[in-house]
mmCIF file of C-alpha atoms and ligand atoms in Angstrom:
data_model
loop_
_atom_site.group_PDB
_atom_site.id
_atom_site.type_symbol
_atom_site.label_atom_id
_atom_site.label_comp_id
_atom_site.label_asym_id
_atom_site.label_seq_id
_atom_site.Cartn_x
_atom_site.Cartn_y
_atom_site.Cartn_z
ATOM 1 C CA MET A 2 12.518 -4.105 -77.665
ATOM 2 C CA TYR A 3 12.190 -7.819 -78.496
ATOM 3 C CA ASP A 4 10.876 -7.890 -82.059
ATOM 4 C CA VAL A 5 9.800 -11.493 -82.468
ATOM 5 C CA GLN A 6 8.463 -10.976 -86.000
ATOM 6 C CA SER A 7 11.790 -9.717 -87.273
ATOM 7 C CA ILE A 8 13.606 -12.463 -85.333
ATOM 8 C CA ARG A 9 11.419 -15.047 -87.100
ATOM 9 C CA ASN A 10 12.688 -13.758 -90.446
ATOM 10 C CA ASP A 11 16.187 -14.931 -89.440
ATOM 11 C CA PHE A 12 14.960 -18.564 -89.452
ATOM 12 C CA PRO A 13 14.167 -19.698 -92.999
ATOM 13 C CA ILE A 14 12.398 -22.907 -91.953
ATOM 14 C CA LEU A 15 9.733 -20.906 -90.105
ATOM 15 C CA GLY A 16 8.527 -19.632 -93.467
ATOM 16 C CA ARG A 17 7.482 -23.054 -94.734
ATOM 17 C CA THR A 18 4.174 -24.837 -94.537
ATOM 18 C CA VAL A 19 3.564 -28.347 -93.229
ATOM 19 C CA ASN A 20 0.493 -30.214 -94.455
ATOM 20 C CA ASN A 21 -0.657 -26.985 -96.092
ATOM 21 C CA HIS A 22 -0.562 -24.997 -92.852
ATOM 22 C CA PRO A 23 2.102 -22.548 -91.707
ATOM 23 C CA LEU A 24 4.598 -24.460 -89.558
ATOM 24 C CA VAL A 25 4.095 -24.014 -85.808
ATOM 25 C CA TYR A 26 7.281 -25.425 -84.367
ATOM 26 C CA PHE A 27 6.742 -26.438 -80.729
ATOM 27 C CA ASP A 28 9.414 -29.143 -80.529
ATOM 28 C CA ASN A 29 12.293 -26.976 -79.415
ATOM 29 C CA ALA A 30 13.270 -29.170 -76.481
ATOM 30 C CA ALA A 31 14.128 -31.899 -79.006
ATOM 31 C CA THR A 32 16.053 -29.558 -81.270
ATOM 32 C CA THR A 33 15.948 -25.900 -82.255
ATOM 33 C CA GLN A 34 15.816 -24.380 -85.723
ATOM 34 C CA LYS A 35 18.826 -22.559 -87.174
ATOM 35 C CA PRO A 36 19.143 -18.878 -88.040
ATOM 36 C CA GLN A 37 20.438 -17.922 -91.499
ATOM 37 C CA ALA A 38 23.724 -16.746 -89.927
ATOM 38 C CA VAL A 39 24.430 -20.305 -88.722
ATOM 39 C CA ILE A 40 23.441 -21.848 -92.063
ATOM 40 C CA ASP A 41 25.642 -19.311 -93.870
ATOM 41 C CA ALA A 42 28.585 -20.083 -91.577
ATOM 42 C CA ILE A 43 28.367 -23.774 -92.478
ATOM 43 C CA VAL A 44 28.042 -23.112 -96.224
ATOM 44 C CA GLU A 45 30.864 -20.577 -96.135
ATOM 45 C CA ALA A 46 33.144 -22.957 -94.202
ATOM 46 C CA TYR A 47 32.661 -25.817 -96.657
ATOM 47 C CA SER A 48 32.778 -23.609 -99.739
ATOM 48 C CA GLN A 49 35.642 -21.264 -98.753
ATOM 49 C CA THR A 50 37.788 -22.307 -95.804
ATOM 50 C CA ASN A 51 37.491 -26.046 -95.183
ATOM 51 C CA SER A 52 40.660 -27.685 -93.954
ATOM 52 C CA ASN A 53 41.546 -29.918 -91.012
ATOM 53 C CA ILE A 54 42.558 -27.959 -87.936
ATOM 54 C CA HIS A 55 45.725 -27.919 -85.792
ATOM 55 C CA ARG A 56 47.833 -29.943 -88.218
ATOM 56 C CA GLY A 57 48.518 -27.737 -91.177
ATOM 57 C CA ILE A 58 50.754 -24.761 -91.784
ATOM 58 C CA HIS A 59 48.864 -23.787 -94.921
ATOM 59 C CA THR A 60 46.449 -20.876 -95.069
ATOM 60 C CA LEU A 61 43.140 -22.748 -94.997
ATOM 61 C CA SER A 62 44.187 -24.896 -92.065
ATOM 62 C CA GLN A 63 45.134 -21.767 -90.178
ATOM 63 C CA ILE A 64 41.774 -20.125 -90.917
ATOM 64 C CA SER A 65 39.891 -23.257 -89.789
ATOM 65 C CA THR A 66 42.015 -23.494 -86.656
ATOM 66 C CA THR A 67 41.455 -19.831 -85.823
ATOM 67 C CA GLN A 68 37.691 -20.193 -86.279
ATOM 68 C CA TYR A 69 37.667 -23.293 -84.074
ATOM 69 C CA GLU A 70 39.615 -21.644 -81.282
ATOM 70 C CA GLN A 71 37.551 -18.447 -81.588
ATOM 71 C CA ALA A 72 34.439 -20.578 -81.072
ATOM 72 C CA ARG A 73 36.000 -21.892 -77.874
ATOM 73 C CA ASN A 74 36.463 -18.304 -76.705
ATOM 74 C CA ILE A 75 32.827 -17.494 -77.527
ATOM 75 C CA VAL A 76 31.653 -20.491 -75.470
ATOM 76 C CA GLN A 77 33.912 -19.283 -72.663
ATOM 77 C CA THR A 78 32.239 -15.871 -72.730
ATOM 78 C CA PHE A 79 28.748 -17.365 -73.050
ATOM 79 C CA ILE A 80 29.023 -19.421 -69.852
ATOM 80 C CA ASN A 81 31.575 -17.128 -68.172
ATOM 81 C CA ALA A 82 34.181 -19.872 -67.822
ATOM 82 C CA PRO A 83 37.406 -18.693 -66.211
ATOM 83 C CA LYS A 84 39.690 -20.374 -68.784
ATOM 84 C CA SER A 85 39.172 -21.253 -72.444
ATOM 85 C CA HIS A 86 41.140 -24.504 -72.113
ATOM 86 C CA GLU A 87 38.413 -25.709 -69.732
ATOM 87 C CA ILE A 88 36.021 -25.838 -72.723
ATOM 88 C CA ILE A 89 36.047 -29.282 -74.373
ATOM 89 C CA PHE A 90 34.239 -29.757 -77.676
ATOM 90 C CA THR A 91 32.262 -32.998 -77.838
ATOM 91 C CA LYS A 92 29.580 -34.275 -80.178
ATOM 92 C CA GLY A 93 26.825 -33.310 -77.754
ATOM 93 C CA VAL A 94 25.716 -33.327 -74.150
ATOM 94 C CA THR A 95 25.348 -37.117 -74.207
ATOM 95 C CA GLU A 96 29.031 -37.483 -75.023
ATOM 96 C CA SER A 97 29.964 -34.843 -72.430
ATOM 97 C CA LEU A 98 28.064 -36.703 -69.713
ATOM 98 C CA ASN A 99 29.535 -40.070 -70.756
ATOM 99 C CA LEU A 100 33.026 -38.571 -70.841
ATOM 100 C CA VAL A 101 32.794 -37.478 -67.218
ATOM 101 C CA ALA A 102 31.003 -40.628 -65.999
ATOM 102 C CA GLN A 103 33.561 -42.938 -67.596
ATOM 103 C CA THR A 104 36.739 -41.037 -66.769
ATOM 104 C CA PHE A 105 35.657 -40.099 -63.242
ATOM 105 C CA GLY A 106 34.559 -43.697 -62.691
ATOM 106 C CA GLU A 107 37.889 -45.041 -63.892
ATOM 107 C CA ALA A 108 39.895 -42.704 -61.676
ATOM 108 C CA PHE A 109 37.805 -42.400 -58.527
ATOM 109 C CA LEU A 110 34.989 -44.963 -58.152
ATOM 110 C CA HIS A 111 35.570 -48.071 -56.088
ATOM 111 C CA GLU A 112 33.433 -50.857 -54.702
ATOM 112 C CA GLY A 113 30.799 -49.499 -52.302
ATOM 113 C CA ASP A 114 31.142 -45.855 -53.453
ATOM 114 C CA GLU A 115 27.990 -43.891 -54.227
ATOM 115 C CA VAL A 116 26.875 -41.522 -56.966
ATOM 116 C CA ILE A 117 23.780 -39.305 -56.711
ATOM 117 C CA VAL A 118 21.538 -38.384 -59.644
ATOM 118 C CA SER A 119 17.936 -37.227 -59.612
ATOM 119 C CA ALA A 120 14.942 -39.405 -60.458
ATOM 120 C CA MET A 121 14.048 -36.981 -63.265
ATOM 121 C CA GLU A 122 17.217 -37.365 -65.357
ATOM 122 C CA HIS A 123 17.165 -37.734 -69.107
ATOM 123 C CA HIS A 124 18.420 -41.233 -69.974
ATOM 124 C CA SER A 125 21.721 -39.665 -70.998
ATOM 125 C CA ASN A 126 22.457 -38.633 -67.408
ATOM 126 C CA LEU A 127 21.178 -41.910 -65.977
ATOM 127 C CA VAL A 128 22.322 -44.782 -68.201
ATOM 128 C CA PRO A 129 26.024 -43.713 -68.293
ATOM 129 C CA TRP A 130 26.046 -43.750 -64.474
ATOM 130 C CA GLN A 131 24.263 -47.130 -64.376
ATOM 131 C CA ILE A 132 26.983 -48.527 -66.666
ATOM 132 C CA VAL A 133 29.854 -46.971 -64.723
ATOM 133 C CA CYS A 134 28.464 -47.873 -61.298
ATOM 134 C CA ALA A 135 27.969 -51.499 -62.388
ATOM 135 C CA ARG A 136 31.536 -51.597 -63.732
ATOM 136 C CA HIS A 137 33.053 -50.289 -60.489
ATOM 137 C CA LYS A 138 30.541 -51.941 -58.114
ATOM 138 C CA ALA A 139 29.348 -48.535 -56.941
ATOM 139 C CA LYS A 140 25.797 -47.637 -55.948
ATOM 140 C CA LEU A 141 23.513 -45.143 -57.688
ATOM 141 C CA ARG A 142 21.247 -43.109 -55.372
ATOM 142 C CA PHE A 143 18.299 -40.985 -56.510
ATOM 143 C CA ILE A 144 16.937 -37.610 -55.418
ATOM 144 C CA PRO A 145 13.157 -38.094 -55.404
ATOM 145 C CA PHE A 146 10.630 -35.547 -56.642
ATOM 146 C CA ASN A 147 7.017 -34.898 -55.707
ATOM 147 C CA THR A 148 3.901 -34.976 -57.904
ATOM 148 C CA ALA A 149 4.407 -31.325 -58.863
ATOM 149 C CA GLY A 150 7.800 -32.336 -60.274
ATOM 150 C CA VAL A 151 9.858 -30.608 -57.562
ATOM 151 C CA LEU A 152 13.006 -32.217 -56.162
ATOM 152 C CA ASP A 153 12.989 -33.110 -52.458
ATOM 153 C CA ILE A 154 15.962 -31.156 -51.091
ATOM 154 C CA GLU A 155 15.717 -32.665 -47.593
ATOM 155 C CA ALA A 156 15.875 -36.165 -49.096
ATOM 156 C CA TYR A 157 18.882 -35.023 -51.180
ATOM 157 C CA LYS A 158 20.701 -33.858 -48.042
ATOM 158 C CA ASN A 159 20.053 -37.246 -46.446
ATOM 159 C CA LEU A 160 21.501 -39.163 -49.417
ATOM 160 C CA PHE A 161 25.057 -38.052 -48.636
ATOM 161 C CA THR A 162 27.303 -40.525 -46.833
ATOM 162 C CA GLU A 163 31.088 -40.729 -46.530
ATOM 163 C CA LYS A 164 30.891 -42.986 -49.616
ATOM 164 C CA THR A 165 29.341 -40.311 -51.870
ATOM 165 C CA LYS A 166 31.807 -39.492 -54.659
ATOM 166 C CA PHE A 167 29.830 -37.570 -57.298
ATOM 167 C CA VAL A 168 26.524 -35.795 -58.008
ATOM 168 C CA SER A 169 25.076 -35.253 -61.493
ATOM 169 C CA VAL A 170 21.785 -33.389 -61.942
ATOM 170 C CA VAL A 171 19.686 -31.950 -64.724
ATOM 171 C CA HIS A 172 19.236 -28.155 -64.600
ATOM 172 C CA ILE A 173 15.847 -28.003 -66.392
ATOM 173 C CA SER A 174 13.815 -31.160 -66.972
ATOM 174 C CA ASN A 175 13.066 -31.722 -70.660
ATOM 175 C CA THR A 176 9.832 -33.494 -69.678
ATOM 176 C CA LEU A 177 8.490 -31.614 -66.654
ATOM 177 C CA GLY A 178 9.955 -28.211 -67.429
ATOM 178 C CA THR A 179 11.042 -27.964 -63.784
ATOM 179 C CA VAL A 180 13.883 -25.537 -63.158
ATOM 180 C CA ASN A 181 15.887 -27.247 -60.439
ATOM 181 C CA PRO A 182 17.519 -25.115 -57.718
ATOM 182 C CA ILE A 183 20.989 -26.032 -58.880
ATOM 183 C CA LYS A 184 22.835 -23.412 -56.845
ATOM 184 C CA THR A 185 21.405 -25.013 -53.694
ATOM 185 C CA LEU A 186 22.238 -28.508 -54.964
ATOM 186 C CA ILE A 187 25.798 -27.413 -55.799
ATOM 187 C CA ASP A 188 26.364 -25.790 -52.403
ATOM 188 C CA ILE A 189 25.063 -28.856 -50.566
ATOM 189 C CA ALA A 190 27.347 -31.184 -52.596
ATOM 190 C CA HIS A 191 30.325 -28.941 -51.893
ATOM 191 C CA GLY A 192 29.427 -28.916 -48.201
ATOM 192 C CA HIS A 193 30.263 -32.640 -48.384
ATOM 193 C CA ASN A 194 33.350 -32.062 -50.585
ATOM 194 C CA VAL A 195 31.641 -33.856 -53.463
ATOM 195 C CA PRO A 196 31.963 -32.606 -57.066
ATOM 196 C CA ILE A 197 28.800 -31.971 -59.073
ATOM 197 C CA MET A 198 27.959 -31.920 -62.790
ATOM 198 C CA ILE A 199 25.011 -30.072 -64.318
ATOM 199 C CA ASP A 200 23.198 -31.318 -67.431
ATOM 200 C CA GLY A 201 22.456 -27.981 -69.097
ATOM 201 C CA ALA A 202 20.808 -29.421 -72.236
ATOM 202 C CA GLN A 203 17.560 -27.559 -71.498
ATOM 203 C CA SER A 204 18.931 -24.477 -69.751
ATOM 204 C CA ILE A 205 21.641 -23.178 -72.088
ATOM 205 C CA GLN A 206 19.012 -21.842 -74.541
ATOM 206 C CA HIS A 207 16.636 -20.384 -71.925
ATOM 207 C CA TYR A 208 18.663 -19.066 -68.968
ATOM 208 C CA PRO A 209 21.847 -17.061 -68.493
ATOM 209 C CA ILE A 210 24.573 -19.481 -67.383
ATOM 210 C CA ASP A 211 27.506 -18.336 -65.296
ATOM 211 C CA VAL A 212 29.593 -21.313 -64.230
ATOM 212 C CA GLN A 213 31.711 -19.187 -61.893
ATOM 213 C CA GLN A 214 28.697 -17.901 -60.045
ATOM 214 C CA LEU A 215 27.143 -21.388 -59.951
ATOM 215 C CA ASP A 216 30.487 -22.869 -58.898
ATOM 216 C CA CYS A 217 29.568 -26.304 -60.323
ATOM 217 C CA ASP A 218 32.464 -28.596 -61.277
ATOM 218 C CA PHE A 219 31.192 -29.613 -64.723
ATOM 219 C CA PHE A 220 28.543 -28.162 -67.040
ATOM 220 C CA ALA A 221 27.426 -29.868 -70.260
ATOM 221 C CA PHE A 222 25.243 -28.915 -73.202
ATOM 222 C CA SER A 223 24.465 -29.667 -76.863
ATOM 223 C CA GLY A 224 24.810 -27.126 -79.661
ATOM 224 C CA HIS A 225 21.668 -28.178 -81.516
ATOM 225 C CA LYS A 226 19.416 -27.142 -78.606
ATOM 226 C CA VAL A 227 20.795 -23.605 -78.752
ATOM 227 C CA TYR A 228 20.322 -22.835 -82.478
ATOM 228 C CA ALA A 229 23.608 -24.458 -83.592
ATOM 229 C CA PRO A 230 23.999 -27.578 -85.767
ATOM 230 C CA THR A 231 23.873 -31.175 -84.585
ATOM 231 C CA GLY A 232 27.037 -33.097 -83.797
ATOM 232 C CA ILE A 233 28.680 -30.440 -81.637
ATOM 233 C CA GLY A 234 28.481 -30.017 -77.886
ATOM 234 C CA VAL A 235 30.421 -28.754 -74.928
ATOM 235 C CA LEU A 236 31.806 -30.022 -71.697
ATOM 236 C CA TRP A 237 33.073 -27.342 -69.382
ATOM 237 C CA GLY A 238 34.993 -28.536 -66.321
ATOM 238 C CA LYS A 239 37.100 -26.883 -63.666
ATOM 239 C CA GLU A 240 40.730 -27.152 -64.680
ATOM 240 C CA GLN A 241 41.640 -28.911 -61.434
ATOM 241 C CA TRP A 242 39.157 -31.716 -62.237
ATOM 242 C CA LEU A 243 39.934 -32.005 -65.953
ATOM 243 C CA GLU A 244 43.639 -32.326 -65.068
ATOM 244 C CA LYS A 245 42.862 -35.204 -62.707
ATOM 245 C CA LEU A 246 40.698 -37.181 -65.138
ATOM 246 C CA PRO A 247 42.304 -39.725 -67.485
ATOM 247 C CA PRO A 248 41.768 -39.357 -71.265
ATOM 248 C CA TYR A 249 38.407 -40.510 -72.610
ATOM 249 C CA GLN A 250 39.528 -41.657 -76.066
ATOM 250 C CA GLY A 251 42.950 -42.144 -77.633
ATOM 251 C CA GLY A 252 43.940 -40.866 -81.063
ATOM 252 C CA GLY A 253 45.299 -37.892 -82.942
ATOM 253 C CA ASP A 254 45.538 -34.447 -81.324
ATOM 254 C CA MET A 255 45.194 -35.764 -77.755
ATOM 255 C CA ILE A 256 48.874 -36.755 -77.616
ATOM 256 C CA ARG A 257 52.124 -34.900 -76.981
ATOM 257 C CA THR A 258 54.527 -37.698 -77.932
ATOM 258 C CA VAL A 259 53.959 -41.320 -78.868
ATOM 259 C CA THR A 260 56.317 -44.261 -78.985
ATOM 260 C CA LEU A 261 55.283 -47.808 -79.728
ATOM 261 C CA GLU A 262 55.314 -48.483 -76.011
ATOM 262 C CA LYS A 263 53.740 -45.420 -74.461
ATOM 263 C CA THR A 264 52.139 -42.005 -74.908
ATOM 264 C CA GLU A 265 52.413 -38.663 -73.187
ATOM 265 C CA TYR A 266 49.065 -36.911 -73.352
ATOM 266 C CA ASN A 267 48.469 -33.423 -74.663
ATOM 267 C CA GLU A 268 47.494 -30.519 -72.434
ATOM 268 C CA LEU A 269 43.903 -29.302 -71.953
ATOM 269 C CA PRO A 270 41.639 -29.043 -73.838
ATOM 270 C CA PHE A 271 43.225 -31.283 -76.511
ATOM 271 C CA LYS A 272 43.679 -34.204 -74.086
ATOM 272 C CA PHE A 273 39.902 -34.761 -74.441
ATOM 273 C CA GLU A 274 39.546 -33.982 -78.157
ATOM 274 C CA ALA A 275 40.860 -37.126 -79.858
ATOM 275 C CA GLY A 276 40.705 -37.301 -83.654
ATOM 276 C CA THR A 277 39.299 -34.805 -86.130
ATOM 277 C CA THR A 278 36.639 -32.918 -84.245
ATOM 278 C CA ASN A 279 33.523 -31.311 -85.704
ATOM 279 C CA TYR A 280 35.423 -28.079 -86.300
ATOM 280 C CA VAL A 281 32.820 -26.684 -88.718
ATOM 281 C CA GLY A 282 30.120 -27.434 -86.147
ATOM 282 C CA ALA A 283 32.171 -25.705 -83.442
ATOM 283 C CA HIS A 284 32.559 -22.617 -85.633
ATOM 284 C CA ALA A 285 28.798 -22.622 -86.322
ATOM 285 C CA LEU A 286 28.130 -23.052 -82.583
ATOM 286 C CA GLY A 287 30.168 -19.906 -81.998
ATOM 287 C CA VAL A 288 28.016 -18.080 -84.558
ATOM 288 C CA ALA A 289 24.814 -19.383 -82.905
ATOM 289 C CA LEU A 290 25.922 -18.290 -79.428
ATOM 290 C CA GLN A 291 26.887 -14.905 -80.830
ATOM 291 C CA TYR A 292 23.390 -14.670 -82.341
ATOM 292 C CA VAL A 293 21.830 -15.439 -78.949
ATOM 293 C CA MET A 294 24.110 -12.921 -77.229
ATOM 294 C CA ASN A 295 23.145 -10.260 -79.761
ATOM 295 C CA LEU A 296 19.460 -10.771 -78.894
ATOM 296 C CA GLY A 297 20.369 -10.966 -75.203
ATOM 297 C CA ILE A 298 19.695 -14.115 -73.202
ATOM 298 C CA GLU A 299 17.808 -12.099 -70.560
ATOM 299 C CA SER A 300 15.422 -10.756 -73.244
ATOM 300 C CA ILE A 301 14.944 -14.283 -74.595
ATOM 301 C CA GLN A 302 14.266 -15.562 -71.073
ATOM 302 C CA LYS A 303 11.646 -12.870 -70.525
ATOM 303 C CA HIS A 304 9.926 -13.555 -73.868
ATOM 304 C CA GLU A 305 9.864 -17.310 -73.236
ATOM 305 C CA ALA A 306 8.600 -16.880 -69.663
ATOM 306 C CA GLU A 307 5.641 -14.943 -71.088
ATOM 307 C CA LEU A 308 4.997 -17.744 -73.593
ATOM 308 C CA MET A 309 5.135 -20.383 -70.850
ATOM 309 C CA ALA A 310 2.734 -18.485 -68.593
ATOM 310 C CA TYR A 311 0.352 -17.743 -71.468
ATOM 311 C CA ALA A 312 0.352 -21.333 -72.797
ATOM 312 C CA THR A 313 -0.093 -22.801 -69.307
ATOM 313 C CA GLU A 314 -3.077 -20.560 -68.623
ATOM 314 C CA LYS A 315 -4.692 -21.341 -71.988
ATOM 315 C CA MET A 316 -4.140 -25.089 -71.694
ATOM 316 C CA MET A 317 -5.616 -25.154 -68.201
ATOM 317 C CA GLU A 318 -8.823 -23.793 -69.706
ATOM 318 C CA ILE A 319 -9.237 -27.021 -71.714
ATOM 319 C CA PRO A 320 -11.150 -29.315 -69.321
ATOM 320 C CA GLN A 321 -9.791 -32.568 -70.812
ATOM 321 C CA VAL A 322 -6.129 -31.496 -70.503
ATOM 322 C CA THR A 323 -3.963 -32.357 -67.495
ATOM 323 C CA ILE A 324 -0.547 -30.750 -67.268
ATOM 324 C CA ILE A 325 2.170 -33.092 -65.972
ATOM 325 C CA GLY A 326 4.713 -31.097 -64.000
ATOM 326 C CA THR A 327 3.442 -28.085 -62.090
ATOM 327 C CA ALA A 328 6.580 -26.794 -60.368
ATOM 328 C CA PRO A 329 6.497 -23.108 -59.400
ATOM 329 C CA GLU A 330 9.515 -22.394 -61.616
ATOM 330 C CA LYS A 331 9.301 -23.930 -65.078
ATOM 331 C CA ALA A 332 10.931 -23.182 -68.410
ATOM 332 C CA GLY A 333 10.828 -24.390 -71.982
ATOM 333 C CA ALA A 334 8.413 -27.284 -71.954
ATOM 334 C CA ILE A 335 4.845 -28.187 -71.014
ATOM 335 C CA SER A 336 3.950 -31.886 -70.851
ATOM 336 C CA PHE A 337 0.298 -32.831 -70.858
ATOM 337 C CA GLU A 338 -2.225 -35.600 -71.212
ATOM 338 C CA VAL A 339 -5.611 -35.454 -72.897
ATOM 339 C CA ALA A 340 -8.358 -37.547 -71.264
ATOM 340 C CA GLY A 341 -9.182 -40.619 -73.313
ATOM 341 C CA ALA A 342 -6.480 -40.016 -75.927
ATOM 342 C CA HIS A 343 -3.077 -41.553 -76.550
ATOM 343 C CA SER A 344 -0.378 -38.887 -76.815
ATOM 344 C CA ALA A 345 0.679 -40.221 -80.243
ATOM 345 C CA ASP A 346 -2.847 -39.586 -81.581
ATOM 346 C CA ILE A 347 -2.709 -36.000 -80.313
ATOM 347 C CA GLY A 348 0.666 -35.514 -81.951
ATOM 348 C CA MET A 349 -0.544 -36.920 -85.270
ATOM 349 C CA ILE A 350 -3.693 -34.805 -85.387
ATOM 350 C CA LEU A 351 -1.816 -31.615 -84.501
ATOM 351 C CA ASP A 352 0.749 -32.430 -87.201
ATOM 352 C CA LYS A 353 -2.029 -32.469 -89.796
ATOM 353 C CA GLN A 354 -2.591 -28.822 -88.832
ATOM 354 C CA GLY A 355 1.090 -27.930 -89.186
ATOM 355 C CA ILE A 356 1.838 -28.071 -85.451
ATOM 356 C CA ALA A 357 4.975 -29.967 -84.433
ATOM 357 C CA ILE A 358 4.922 -31.279 -80.865
ATOM 358 C CA ARG A 359 6.651 -34.314 -79.357
ATOM 359 C CA THR A 360 4.899 -37.308 -77.860
ATOM 360 C CA GLY A 361 6.103 -40.341 -75.932
ATOM 361 C CA THR A 362 8.491 -40.791 -73.017
ATOM 362 C CA HIS A 363 10.968 -38.028 -73.945
ATOM 363 C CA CYS A 364 13.926 -40.268 -72.968
ATOM 364 C CA THR A 365 12.740 -40.108 -69.343
ATOM 365 C CA GLU A 366 10.973 -43.433 -68.806
ATOM 366 C CA PRO A 367 11.377 -43.293 -64.988
ATOM 367 C CA ILE A 368 9.314 -40.067 -64.982
ATOM 368 C CA MET A 369 6.541 -41.863 -66.899
ATOM 369 C CA GLN A 370 6.708 -44.727 -64.391
ATOM 370 C CA PHE A 371 6.419 -42.246 -61.512
ATOM 371 C CA TYR A 372 3.241 -40.702 -62.942
ATOM 372 C CA GLY A 373 1.930 -44.080 -64.172
ATOM 373 C CA VAL A 374 1.454 -42.856 -67.748
ATOM 374 C CA PRO A 375 2.683 -44.467 -70.990
ATOM 375 C CA GLY A 376 3.784 -41.109 -72.366
ATOM 376 C CA THR A 377 2.867 -37.459 -72.635
ATOM 377 C CA ALA A 378 2.417 -34.850 -75.318
ATOM 378 C CA ARG A 379 4.897 -31.984 -74.996
ATOM 379 C CA MET A 380 4.937 -28.451 -76.335
ATOM 380 C CA SER A 381 8.285 -26.727 -76.038
ATOM 381 C CA PHE A 382 9.150 -23.176 -76.945
ATOM 382 C CA GLY A 383 12.039 -21.308 -78.471
ATOM 383 C CA LEU A 384 13.022 -17.681 -78.889
ATOM 384 C CA TYR A 385 10.967 -17.318 -82.112
ATOM 385 C CA ASN A 386 7.599 -18.625 -80.893
ATOM 386 C CA THR A 387 4.605 -16.327 -80.470
ATOM 387 C CA LYS A 388 1.358 -16.039 -78.549
ATOM 388 C CA ASP A 389 -0.498 -16.255 -81.876
ATOM 389 C CA GLU A 390 1.010 -19.692 -82.427
ATOM 390 C CA ILE A 391 -0.099 -20.714 -78.934
ATOM 391 C CA ASP A 392 -3.638 -19.444 -79.630
ATOM 392 C CA TYR A 393 -3.763 -21.480 -82.839
ATOM 393 C CA ALA A 394 -2.411 -24.662 -81.202
ATOM 394 C CA VAL A 395 -4.718 -24.354 -78.194
ATOM 395 C CA ARG A 396 -7.714 -23.832 -80.463
ATOM 396 C CA ILE A 397 -6.918 -27.033 -82.390
ATOM 397 C CA LEU A 398 -6.077 -28.912 -79.206
ATOM 398 C CA SER A 399 -9.361 -28.048 -77.509
ATOM 399 C CA ARG A 400 -11.259 -29.262 -80.591
ATOM 400 C CA VAL A 401 -9.263 -32.516 -80.602
ATOM 401 C CA ALA A 402 -9.724 -33.004 -76.859
ATOM 402 C CA ALA A 403 -13.505 -32.608 -77.156
ATOM 403 C CA MET A 404 -13.486 -35.163 -79.980
ATOM 404 C CA PHE A 405 -11.786 -37.800 -77.818
ATOM 405 C CA GLU A 406 -14.171 -37.204 -74.983
HETATM 406 N N1 PMP B 513 19.685 -34.092 -71.247
HETATM 407 C C1 PMP B 513 18.532 -33.439 -71.415
HETATM 408 C C2 PMP B 513 17.893 -32.768 -70.240
HETATM 409 C C3 PMP B 513 17.939 -33.387 -72.674
HETATM 410 O O1 PMP B 513 16.787 -32.719 -72.836
HETATM 411 C C4 PMP B 513 18.568 -34.018 -73.770
HETATM 412 C C5 PMP B 513 17.943 -34.005 -75.160
HETATM 413 N N2 PMP B 513 16.577 -34.261 -75.186
HETATM 414 C C6 PMP B 513 19.776 -34.685 -73.545
HETATM 415 C C7 PMP B 513 20.299 -34.698 -72.273
HETATM 416 C C8 PMP B 513 20.497 -35.390 -74.656
HETATM 417 O O2 PMP B 513 20.884 -34.483 -75.645
HETATM 418 P P1 PMP B 513 21.643 -34.939 -76.966
HETATM 419 O O3 PMP B 513 20.767 -35.960 -77.616
HETATM 420 O O4 PMP B 513 21.784 -33.676 -77.748
HETATM 421 O O5 PMP B 513 22.980 -35.497 -76.577
#
């Protein structure tokens, strides 16, 4: 039994008002709110156990180190990774994606090589590849999508040449809500012996992730989108690939021995974790993932699917609203336009009623260019949202939409 009211009590921020109205938080694709257990873990760490990890023999350093490495094991369980040393802690999905783009580029990309991404990537899975391809004189190719926001799989198949070296694709679009058929994309890439990375920023909090079943080569996500704090993220990679990639940054912890002339690098995962990491954030990420596992990701998925279907149906009843992105399988987010209104105006008016939505380009300007719109308004849901909140938001939205007409 998924008891959303009792779940809401775990999130202190949901009890506050905004502009004298109870907060309706529909900006979960940008970041999620934090349960008390996560907040407590951070307070407890800084008030009771704080000490730098891996370098101390004293008690507090050992506690911090144990918590950090336990968090790695929790991430391993959460995504069913075969080995815990394949889990690299980063500051977020953006850093994870940059890490792979830069190190893979340095080791494997040469003039004339090709990399495939989709045309619906978040800027953080597009710009790093633009930079790296320009540096190595490689070409970036794009999987197109149709007006519903569905990737063209036939076009994807035709993009592969003997020069294709890497594929990197978003699992769930933060703007369109499209759930991409990543298993198919992965199998096609592997049919050409090409490795593939999945940007899981918008799937880790909504869908069960099993990297062994998916058989992708890299999977990346941010903690703050899955009820953990900011400044912590994950890159999972197959050991065989992580071993082949050069280090991303130099510094403490990523070394085995150093002389003035040269350095032997540390083993995985430390080779990619230079300097003092966000060990408190990693510990809190472990607590957040444990929280999600306790609720059950399948139960969360079911609850959120009901919210998505309900909100879509209700929004379609507002004549002035057009939903952007109508793929058959969607999760998390609904982008929309209101006839005659700028999305920023919609966002501002809803905010006056306590409703937090996001407006603008959502770090996906090429998607806006495709639809020929300056921006969209976007509602995005989390595990604590309710149909009552949707009813309230839709009621306000329909009033606002009529006003602009
Ligand atoms: N990829 C996708 C699909 C996203 O939705 C986001 C965040 N909006 C990112 C990447 C970047 O995430 P972060 O800012 O946490 O690095």
